Amino acid sequence: SQQGEEDPQALSIQEGENATMNCSYKTSINNLQWYRQNSGRGLVHLILIRSNEREKHSGRLRVTLDTSKKSSSLLITASRAADTASYFCATGKGNTPLVFGKGTRLSVIA
Amino acid sequence: EAGVTQFPSHSVIEKGQTVTLRCDPISGHDNLYWYRRVMGKEIKFLLHFVKESKQDESGMPNNRFLAERTGGTYSTLKVQPAELEDSGVYFCASSRTANRASEKLFFGSGTQLSVL
């Protein structure tokens, strides 16, 4: 069954605003990763958060993980037009392959 | 360092034809994965190679799909005969170590396959 599921499916904001995307999953995990995909390109790894971590930062990115609710959020602060892309969460556990969701399409309008 | 490369970037074929996709992983990466994204749906795992061996092929849809990785370098994914539902973007990814749960993946740009 599908593991990660992102919400919302699409998000449109003005440049300079913050963007928040959520990911919910169904089973226990070892870690959760976020990837970005620009149109016509491959996925690029953004950040990994382990199951024993609650929050992680990388530049303008902030990721939180709530294992009790089986959910994660990705916050992009001070968004730029270049942040326009699809964002995917992926869950990892043991030796099973990373499981991706459907993604959130983010549009940042200049 | 060269990234993961995939060829072709686009392929349009008719139902019943054969198509072969190729992936060149990052040099030194023993792990190679194939994923597929059908429009509007999630990115689904197809299979995983460790060097030339198939570690996990639980995501392969059916026996019309054949993946190989001769010599543990590049990989090919052949669809024969192609059906309409095979349309989608096929991604290849590689990673250095075998612990998938903690390893970030490096993706190619994908092959957009359209079966008419």
PDB file of C-alpha atoms in Angstrom:
ATOM      1  CA  SER A   1       0.000   0.000   0.000  1.00  0.00           C
ATOM      2  CA  GLN A   2       1.117   3.572  -0.557  1.00  0.00           C
ATOM      3  CA  GLN A   3       3.384   4.902   2.154  1.00  0.00           C
ATOM      4  CA  GLY A   4       4.202   8.598   1.897  1.00  0.00           C
ATOM      5  CA  GLU A   5       1.399  10.886   0.834  1.00  0.00           C
ATOM      6  CA  GLU A   6       2.025  14.589   0.401  1.00  0.00           C
ATOM      7  CA  ASP A   7      -0.437  17.349   1.094  1.00  0.00           C
ATOM      8  CA  PRO A   8      -1.431  19.616  -0.569  1.00  0.00           C
ATOM      9  CA  GLN A   9      -1.193  18.271  -4.097  1.00  0.00           C
ATOM     10  CA  ALA A  10      -0.502  21.774  -5.385  1.00  0.00           C
ATOM     11  CA  LEU A  11       0.526  25.029  -3.731  1.00  0.00           C
ATOM     12  CA  SER A  12       0.915  28.482  -5.217  1.00  0.00           C
ATOM     13  CA  ILE A  13       2.550  31.332  -3.276  1.00  0.00           C
ATOM     14  CA  GLN A  14       4.195  34.684  -3.822  1.00  0.00           C
ATOM     15  CA  GLU A  15       7.945  35.088  -3.787  1.00  0.00           C
ATOM     16  CA  GLY A  16       9.150  35.797  -0.263  1.00  0.00           C
ATOM     17  CA  GLU A  17       6.363  33.841   1.432  1.00  0.00           C
ATOM     18  CA  ASN A  18       6.888  30.577   3.272  1.00  0.00           C
ATOM     19  CA  ALA A  19       5.744  27.266   1.821  1.00  0.00           C
ATOM     20  CA  THR A  20       4.709  24.320   3.959  1.00  0.00           C
ATOM     21  CA  MET A  21       4.184  20.814   2.630  1.00  0.00           C
ATOM     22  CA  ASN A  22       3.104  17.808   4.638  1.00  0.00           C
ATOM     23  CA  CYS A  23       3.718  14.105   4.330  1.00  0.00           C
ATOM     24  CA  SER A  24       1.824  11.314   6.046  1.00  0.00           C
ATOM     25  CA  TYR A  25       2.786   7.668   6.114  1.00  0.00           C
ATOM     26  CA  LYS A  26       1.289   4.451   7.370  1.00  0.00           C
ATOM     27  CA  THR A  27       3.929   2.165   8.842  1.00  0.00           C
ATOM     28  CA  SER A  28       6.951   2.626  11.074  1.00  0.00           C
ATOM     29  CA  ILE A  29      10.096   4.023   9.491  1.00  0.00           C
ATOM     30  CA  ASN A  30      13.818   4.452  10.105  1.00  0.00           C
ATOM     31  CA  ASN A  31      14.024   7.763   8.306  1.00  0.00           C
ATOM     32  CA  LEU A  32      12.168  10.108   6.040  1.00  0.00           C
ATOM     33  CA  GLN A  33      13.690  12.002   3.134  1.00  0.00           C
ATOM     34  CA  TRP A  34      12.550  14.923   1.019  1.00  0.00           C
ATOM     35  CA  TYR A  35      13.396  15.287  -2.659  1.00  0.00           C
ATOM     36  CA  ARG A  36      12.813  18.044  -5.185  1.00  0.00           C
ATOM     37  CA  GLN A  37      12.130  17.582  -8.873  1.00  0.00           C
ATOM     38  CA  ASN A  38      12.377  20.431 -11.310  1.00  0.00           C
ATOM     39  CA  SER A  39      10.384  20.013 -14.505  1.00  0.00           C
ATOM     40  CA  GLY A  40      12.049  17.546 -16.858  1.00  0.00           C
ATOM     41  CA  ARG A  41      14.837  16.778 -14.416  1.00  0.00           C
ATOM     42  CA  GLY A  42      15.604  14.025 -11.956  1.00  0.00           C
ATOM     43  CA  LEU A  43      14.854  14.071  -8.255  1.00  0.00           C
ATOM     44  CA  VAL A  44      17.385  15.809  -6.050  1.00  0.00           C
ATOM     45  CA  HIS A  45      17.842  14.849  -2.413  1.00  0.00           C
ATOM     46  CA  LEU A  46      17.150  17.739  -0.037  1.00  0.00           C
ATOM     47  CA  ILE A  47      17.247  16.453   3.511  1.00  0.00           C
ATOM     48  CA  LEU A  48      17.017  13.275   5.590  1.00  0.00           C
ATOM     49  CA  ILE A  49      15.549  13.091   9.075  1.00  0.00           C
ATOM     50  CA  ARG A  50      15.890  10.000  11.225  1.00  0.00           C
ATOM     51  CA  SER A  51      13.082   8.493  13.273  1.00  0.00           C
ATOM     52  CA  ASN A  52      14.725   9.616  16.530  1.00  0.00           C
ATOM     53  CA  GLU A  53      14.950  13.227  15.367  1.00  0.00           C
ATOM     54  CA  ARG A  54      12.139  15.766  15.621  1.00  0.00           C
ATOM     55  CA  GLU A  55      13.461  18.670  13.590  1.00  0.00           C
ATOM     56  CA  LYS A  56      16.220  19.370  11.119  1.00  0.00           C
ATOM     57  CA  HIS A  57      17.388  22.462   9.260  1.00  0.00           C
ATOM     58  CA  SER A  58      19.294  22.975   6.053  1.00  0.00           C
ATOM     59  CA  GLY A  59      19.583  26.521   4.767  1.00  0.00           C
ATOM     60  CA  ARG A  60      16.039  27.765   4.118  1.00  0.00           C
ATOM     61  CA  LEU A  61      14.595  24.298   4.681  1.00  0.00           C
ATOM     62  CA  ARG A  62      13.116  23.083   7.942  1.00  0.00           C
ATOM     63  CA  VAL A  63      11.825  19.558   8.325  1.00  0.00           C
ATOM     64  CA  THR A  64       9.874  18.195  11.248  1.00  0.00           C
ATOM     65  CA  LEU A  65       8.954  14.612  12.020  1.00  0.00           C
ATOM     66  CA  ASP A  66       6.221  13.409  14.356  1.00  0.00           C
ATOM     67  CA  THR A  67       6.421   9.623  14.556  1.00  0.00           C
ATOM     68  CA  SER A  68       3.392   9.437  16.866  1.00  0.00           C
ATOM     69  CA  LYS A  69       1.273  11.006  14.130  1.00  0.00           C
ATOM     70  CA  LYS A  70       3.262   9.410  11.323  1.00  0.00           C
ATOM     71  CA  SER A  71       3.713  12.744   9.633  1.00  0.00           C
ATOM     72  CA  SER A  72       6.401  15.139   8.484  1.00  0.00           C
ATOM     73  CA  SER A  73       6.420  18.682   7.211  1.00  0.00           C
ATOM     74  CA  LEU A  74       8.794  20.568   4.947  1.00  0.00           C
ATOM     75  CA  LEU A  75       8.960  24.321   5.366  1.00  0.00           C
ATOM     76  CA  ILE A  76      10.692  26.495   2.801  1.00  0.00           C
ATOM     77  CA  THR A  77      11.226  30.003   4.118  1.00  0.00           C
ATOM     78  CA  ALA A  78      11.510  33.167   2.026  1.00  0.00           C
ATOM     79  CA  SER A  79      10.629  31.281  -1.144  1.00  0.00           C
ATOM     80  CA  ARG A  80      12.134  32.180  -4.500  1.00  0.00           C
ATOM     81  CA  ALA A  81      10.948  31.593  -8.054  1.00  0.00           C
ATOM     82  CA  ALA A  82      13.699  28.978  -8.360  1.00  0.00           C
ATOM     83  CA  ASP A  83      11.969  26.915  -5.663  1.00  0.00           C
ATOM     84  CA  THR A  84       9.185  26.149  -8.142  1.00  0.00           C
ATOM     85  CA  ALA A  85       9.247  22.348  -8.425  1.00  0.00           C
ATOM     86  CA  SER A  86       7.576  19.168  -7.237  1.00  0.00           C
ATOM     87  CA  TYR A  87       8.508  17.983  -3.773  1.00  0.00           C
ATOM     88  CA  PHE A  88       8.370  14.338  -2.713  1.00  0.00           C
ATOM     89  CA  CYS A  89       8.744  12.654   0.610  1.00  0.00           C
ATOM     90  CA  ALA A  90      10.195   9.158   0.788  1.00  0.00           C
ATOM     91  CA  THR A  91      10.222   6.779   3.726  1.00  0.00           C
ATOM     92  CA  GLY A  92      12.893   4.240   4.476  1.00  0.00           C
ATOM     93  CA  LYS A  93      12.903   1.228   6.758  1.00  0.00           C
ATOM     94  CA  GLY A  94      15.394  -1.581   7.010  1.00  0.00           C
ATOM     95  CA  ASN A  95      16.205  -3.156   3.686  1.00  0.00           C
ATOM     96  CA  THR A  96      12.976  -2.193   1.981  1.00  0.00           C
ATOM     97  CA  PRO A  97      13.250   0.268  -0.923  1.00  0.00           C
ATOM     98  CA  LEU A  98      12.452   3.950  -0.402  1.00  0.00           C
ATOM     99  CA  VAL A  99       8.735   4.541  -0.842  1.00  0.00           C
ATOM    100  CA  PHE A 100       7.714   7.818  -2.462  1.00  0.00           C
ATOM    101  CA  GLY A 101       4.452   9.718  -2.476  1.00  0.00           C
ATOM    102  CA  LYS A 102       2.664  11.559  -5.267  1.00  0.00           C
ATOM    103  CA  GLY A 103       4.394  14.841  -4.550  1.00  0.00           C
ATOM    104  CA  THR A 104       3.367  18.451  -4.007  1.00  0.00           C
ATOM    105  CA  ARG A 105       3.655  20.860  -6.933  1.00  0.00           C
ATOM    106  CA  LEU A 106       4.910  24.191  -5.655  1.00  0.00           C
ATOM    107  CA  SER A 107       4.634  27.326  -7.763  1.00  0.00           C
ATOM    108  CA  VAL A 108       6.398  30.448  -6.545  1.00  0.00           C
ATOM    109  CA  ILE A 109       5.218  33.536  -8.359  1.00  0.00           C
ATOM    110  CA  ALA A 110       7.659  36.408  -8.765  1.00  0.00           C
TER     111      ALA A 110
ATOM    112  CA  GLU B   1      31.787  13.721 -11.216  1.00  0.00           C
ATOM    113  CA  ALA B   2      29.184  12.731 -13.814  1.00  0.00           C
ATOM    114  CA  GLY B   3      25.683  12.131 -12.502  1.00  0.00           C
ATOM    115  CA  VAL B   4      23.248   9.372 -13.341  1.00  0.00           C
ATOM    116  CA  THR B   5      22.474   9.441 -17.038  1.00  0.00           C
ATOM    117  CA  GLN B   6      19.501   7.931 -18.796  1.00  0.00           C
ATOM    118  CA  PHE B   7      18.825   7.342 -22.464  1.00  0.00           C
ATOM    119  CA  PRO B   8      16.643   8.108 -24.286  1.00  0.00           C
ATOM    120  CA  SER B   9      15.020  11.098 -22.624  1.00  0.00           C
ATOM    121  CA  HIS B  10      11.808  10.467 -24.542  1.00  0.00           C
ATOM    122  CA  SER B  11      10.419   7.460 -26.392  1.00  0.00           C
ATOM    123  CA  VAL B  12       7.157   7.208 -28.291  1.00  0.00           C
ATOM    124  CA  ILE B  13       6.200   3.723 -29.452  1.00  0.00           C
ATOM    125  CA  GLU B  14       3.124   1.845 -30.520  1.00  0.00           C
ATOM    126  CA  LYS B  15       1.427  -0.800 -28.456  1.00  0.00           C
ATOM    127  CA  GLY B  16       3.077  -4.150 -29.032  1.00  0.00           C
ATOM    128  CA  GLN B  17       6.505  -2.739 -29.845  1.00  0.00           C
ATOM    129  CA  THR B  18       9.644  -3.176 -27.779  1.00  0.00           C
ATOM    130  CA  VAL B  19      11.554  -0.423 -26.017  1.00  0.00           C
ATOM    131  CA  THR B  20      14.858  -0.562 -24.165  1.00  0.00           C
ATOM    132  CA  LEU B  21      15.813   2.069 -21.636  1.00  0.00           C
ATOM    133  CA  ARG B  22      19.372   2.545 -20.471  1.00  0.00           C
ATOM    134  CA  CYS B  23      20.830   3.892 -17.256  1.00  0.00           C
ATOM    135  CA  ASP B  24      24.441   4.699 -16.427  1.00  0.00           C
ATOM    136  CA  PRO B  25      24.856   5.113 -12.665  1.00  0.00           C
ATOM    137  CA  ILE B  26      27.455   7.225 -10.949  1.00  0.00           C
ATOM    138  CA  SER B  27      30.834   5.544 -11.161  1.00  0.00           C
ATOM    139  CA  GLY B  28      31.546   3.492  -8.063  1.00  0.00           C
ATOM    140  CA  HIS B  29      27.899   3.167  -7.052  1.00  0.00           C
ATOM    141  CA  ASP B  30      27.117  -0.507  -6.610  1.00  0.00           C
ATOM    142  CA  ASN B  31      23.406   0.057  -6.095  1.00  0.00           C
ATOM    143  CA  LEU B  32      21.126   0.810  -8.985  1.00  0.00           C
ATOM    144  CA  TYR B  33      17.385   1.272  -8.779  1.00  0.00           C
ATOM    145  CA  TRP B  34      14.574   1.641 -11.276  1.00  0.00           C
ATOM    146  CA  TYR B  35      11.449   3.591 -10.378  1.00  0.00           C
ATOM    147  CA  ARG B  36       8.422   4.574 -12.451  1.00  0.00           C
ATOM    148  CA  ARG B  37       5.966   7.412 -12.201  1.00  0.00           C
ATOM    149  CA  VAL B  38       2.653   7.143 -13.973  1.00  0.00           C
ATOM    150  CA  MET B  39       1.059  10.572 -14.499  1.00  0.00           C
ATOM    151  CA  GLY B  40      -0.448  11.958 -11.314  1.00  0.00           C
ATOM    152  CA  LYS B  41       0.516   8.973  -9.225  1.00  0.00           C
ATOM    153  CA  GLU B  42       3.296   8.137  -6.823  1.00  0.00           C
ATOM    154  CA  ILE B  43       6.825   7.202  -7.822  1.00  0.00           C
ATOM    155  CA  LYS B  44       6.833   3.424  -7.581  1.00  0.00           C
ATOM    156  CA  PHE B  45       9.795   1.153  -7.010  1.00  0.00           C
ATOM    157  CA  LEU B  46      10.491  -1.414  -9.718  1.00  0.00           C
ATOM    158  CA  LEU B  47      13.735  -3.131  -8.799  1.00  0.00           C
ATOM    159  CA  HIS B  48      17.143  -2.880  -7.201  1.00  0.00           C
ATOM    160  CA  PHE B  49      20.518  -4.172  -8.352  1.00  0.00           C
ATOM    161  CA  VAL B  50      23.579  -4.633  -6.190  1.00  0.00           C
ATOM    162  CA  LYS B  51      26.351  -4.759  -8.737  1.00  0.00           C
ATOM    163  CA  GLU B  52      25.092  -7.242 -11.316  1.00  0.00           C
ATOM    164  CA  SER B  53      22.701  -9.106  -9.017  1.00  0.00           C
ATOM    165  CA  LYS B  54      19.007  -8.406  -8.625  1.00  0.00           C
ATOM    166  CA  GLN B  55      18.539  -7.679  -4.940  1.00  0.00           C
ATOM    167  CA  ASP B  56      14.826  -6.933  -5.062  1.00  0.00           C
ATOM    168  CA  GLU B  57      12.528  -7.080  -8.053  1.00  0.00           C
ATOM    169  CA  SER B  58       9.267  -7.080  -6.142  1.00  0.00           C
ATOM    170  CA  GLY B  59       8.032  -3.968  -7.935  1.00  0.00           C
ATOM    171  CA  MET B  60       8.300  -5.286 -11.470  1.00  0.00           C
ATOM    172  CA  PRO B  61       4.750  -5.195 -12.865  1.00  0.00           C
ATOM    173  CA  ASN B  62       4.874  -8.396 -14.931  1.00  0.00           C
ATOM    174  CA  ASN B  63       7.078 -10.541 -17.126  1.00  0.00           C
ATOM    175  CA  ARG B  64       6.939  -8.056 -19.986  1.00  0.00           C
ATOM    176  CA  PHE B  65       9.598  -6.106 -18.108  1.00  0.00           C
ATOM    177  CA  LEU B  66      13.183  -7.358 -18.127  1.00  0.00           C
ATOM    178  CA  ALA B  67      16.046  -5.577 -16.399  1.00  0.00           C
ATOM    179  CA  GLU B  68      19.711  -6.409 -16.731  1.00  0.00           C
ATOM    180  CA  ARG B  69      22.941  -5.049 -15.401  1.00  0.00           C
ATOM    181  CA  THR B  70      25.732  -6.912 -17.099  1.00  0.00           C
ATOM    182  CA  GLY B  71      29.122  -6.442 -15.455  1.00  0.00           C
ATOM    183  CA  GLY B  72      27.610  -4.334 -12.716  1.00  0.00           C
ATOM    184  CA  THR B  73      27.927  -1.100 -14.666  1.00  0.00           C
ATOM    185  CA  TYR B  74      25.077   0.247 -16.759  1.00  0.00           C
ATOM    186  CA  SER B  75      21.580  -1.212 -16.682  1.00  0.00           C
ATOM    187  CA  THR B  76      18.886  -1.713 -19.274  1.00  0.00           C
ATOM    188  CA  LEU B  77      15.154  -2.050 -18.789  1.00  0.00           C
ATOM    189  CA  LYS B  78      13.322  -3.659 -21.673  1.00  0.00           C
ATOM    190  CA  VAL B  79       9.558  -3.624 -22.110  1.00  0.00           C
ATOM    191  CA  GLN B  80       8.300  -6.248 -24.554  1.00  0.00           C
ATOM    192  CA  PRO B  81       5.612  -6.019 -25.768  1.00  0.00           C
ATOM    193  CA  ALA B  82       4.667  -2.549 -24.554  1.00  0.00           C
ATOM    194  CA  GLU B  83       1.109  -1.862 -23.433  1.00  0.00           C
ATOM    195  CA  LEU B  84      -0.724   1.448 -23.024  1.00  0.00           C
ATOM    196  CA  GLU B  85      -0.485   1.298 -19.221  1.00  0.00           C
ATOM    197  CA  ASP B  86       3.310   1.191 -19.420  1.00  0.00           C
ATOM    198  CA  SER B  87       3.374   4.894 -20.270  1.00  0.00           C
ATOM    199  CA  GLY B  88       5.085   7.038 -17.673  1.00  0.00           C
ATOM    200  CA  VAL B  89       8.433   8.380 -16.591  1.00  0.00           C
ATOM    201  CA  TYR B  90      11.048   5.772 -15.773  1.00  0.00           C
ATOM    202  CA  PHE B  91      13.674   6.953 -13.333  1.00  0.00           C
ATOM    203  CA  CYS B  92      16.976   5.352 -12.564  1.00  0.00           C
ATOM    204  CA  ALA B  93      18.829   6.078  -9.336  1.00  0.00           C
ATOM    205  CA  SER B  94      22.070   4.949  -7.784  1.00  0.00           C
ATOM    206  CA  SER B  95      23.696   4.940  -4.376  1.00  0.00           C
ATOM    207  CA  ARG B  96      26.986   3.826  -2.960  1.00  0.00           C
ATOM    208  CA  THR B  97      26.045   1.484  -0.115  1.00  0.00           C
ATOM    209  CA  ALA B  98      23.420  -1.202   0.256  1.00  0.00           C
ATOM    210  CA  ASN B  99      21.549   0.154   3.281  1.00  0.00           C
ATOM    211  CA  ARG B 100      18.664   1.711   1.411  1.00  0.00           C
ATOM    212  CA  ALA B 101      16.895   3.056   4.415  1.00  0.00           C
ATOM    213  CA  SER B 102      19.653   5.507   5.262  1.00  0.00           C
ATOM    214  CA  GLU B 103      21.121   6.196   1.890  1.00  0.00           C
ATOM    215  CA  LYS B 104      20.189   9.112  -0.263  1.00  0.00           C
ATOM    216  CA  LEU B 105      19.595   8.331  -3.902  1.00  0.00           C
ATOM    217  CA  PHE B 106      21.020  10.114  -6.926  1.00  0.00           C
ATOM    218  CA  PHE B 107      18.508  10.211  -9.750  1.00  0.00           C
ATOM    219  CA  GLY B 108      18.762  10.493 -13.490  1.00  0.00           C
ATOM    220  CA  SER B 109      16.496  12.814 -15.449  1.00  0.00           C
ATOM    221  CA  GLY B 110      14.217   9.969 -16.442  1.00  0.00           C
ATOM    222  CA  THR B 111      12.874   8.524 -19.672  1.00  0.00           C
ATOM    223  CA  GLN B 112       9.407   9.691 -20.665  1.00  0.00           C
ATOM    224  CA  LEU B 113       7.777   6.658 -22.301  1.00  0.00           C
ATOM    225  CA  SER B 114       4.590   7.101 -24.287  1.00  0.00           C
ATOM    226  CA  VAL B 115       2.844   4.004 -25.625  1.00  0.00           C
ATOM    227  CA  LEU B 116       0.212   4.817 -28.246  1.00  0.00           C
TER     228      LEU B 116
END
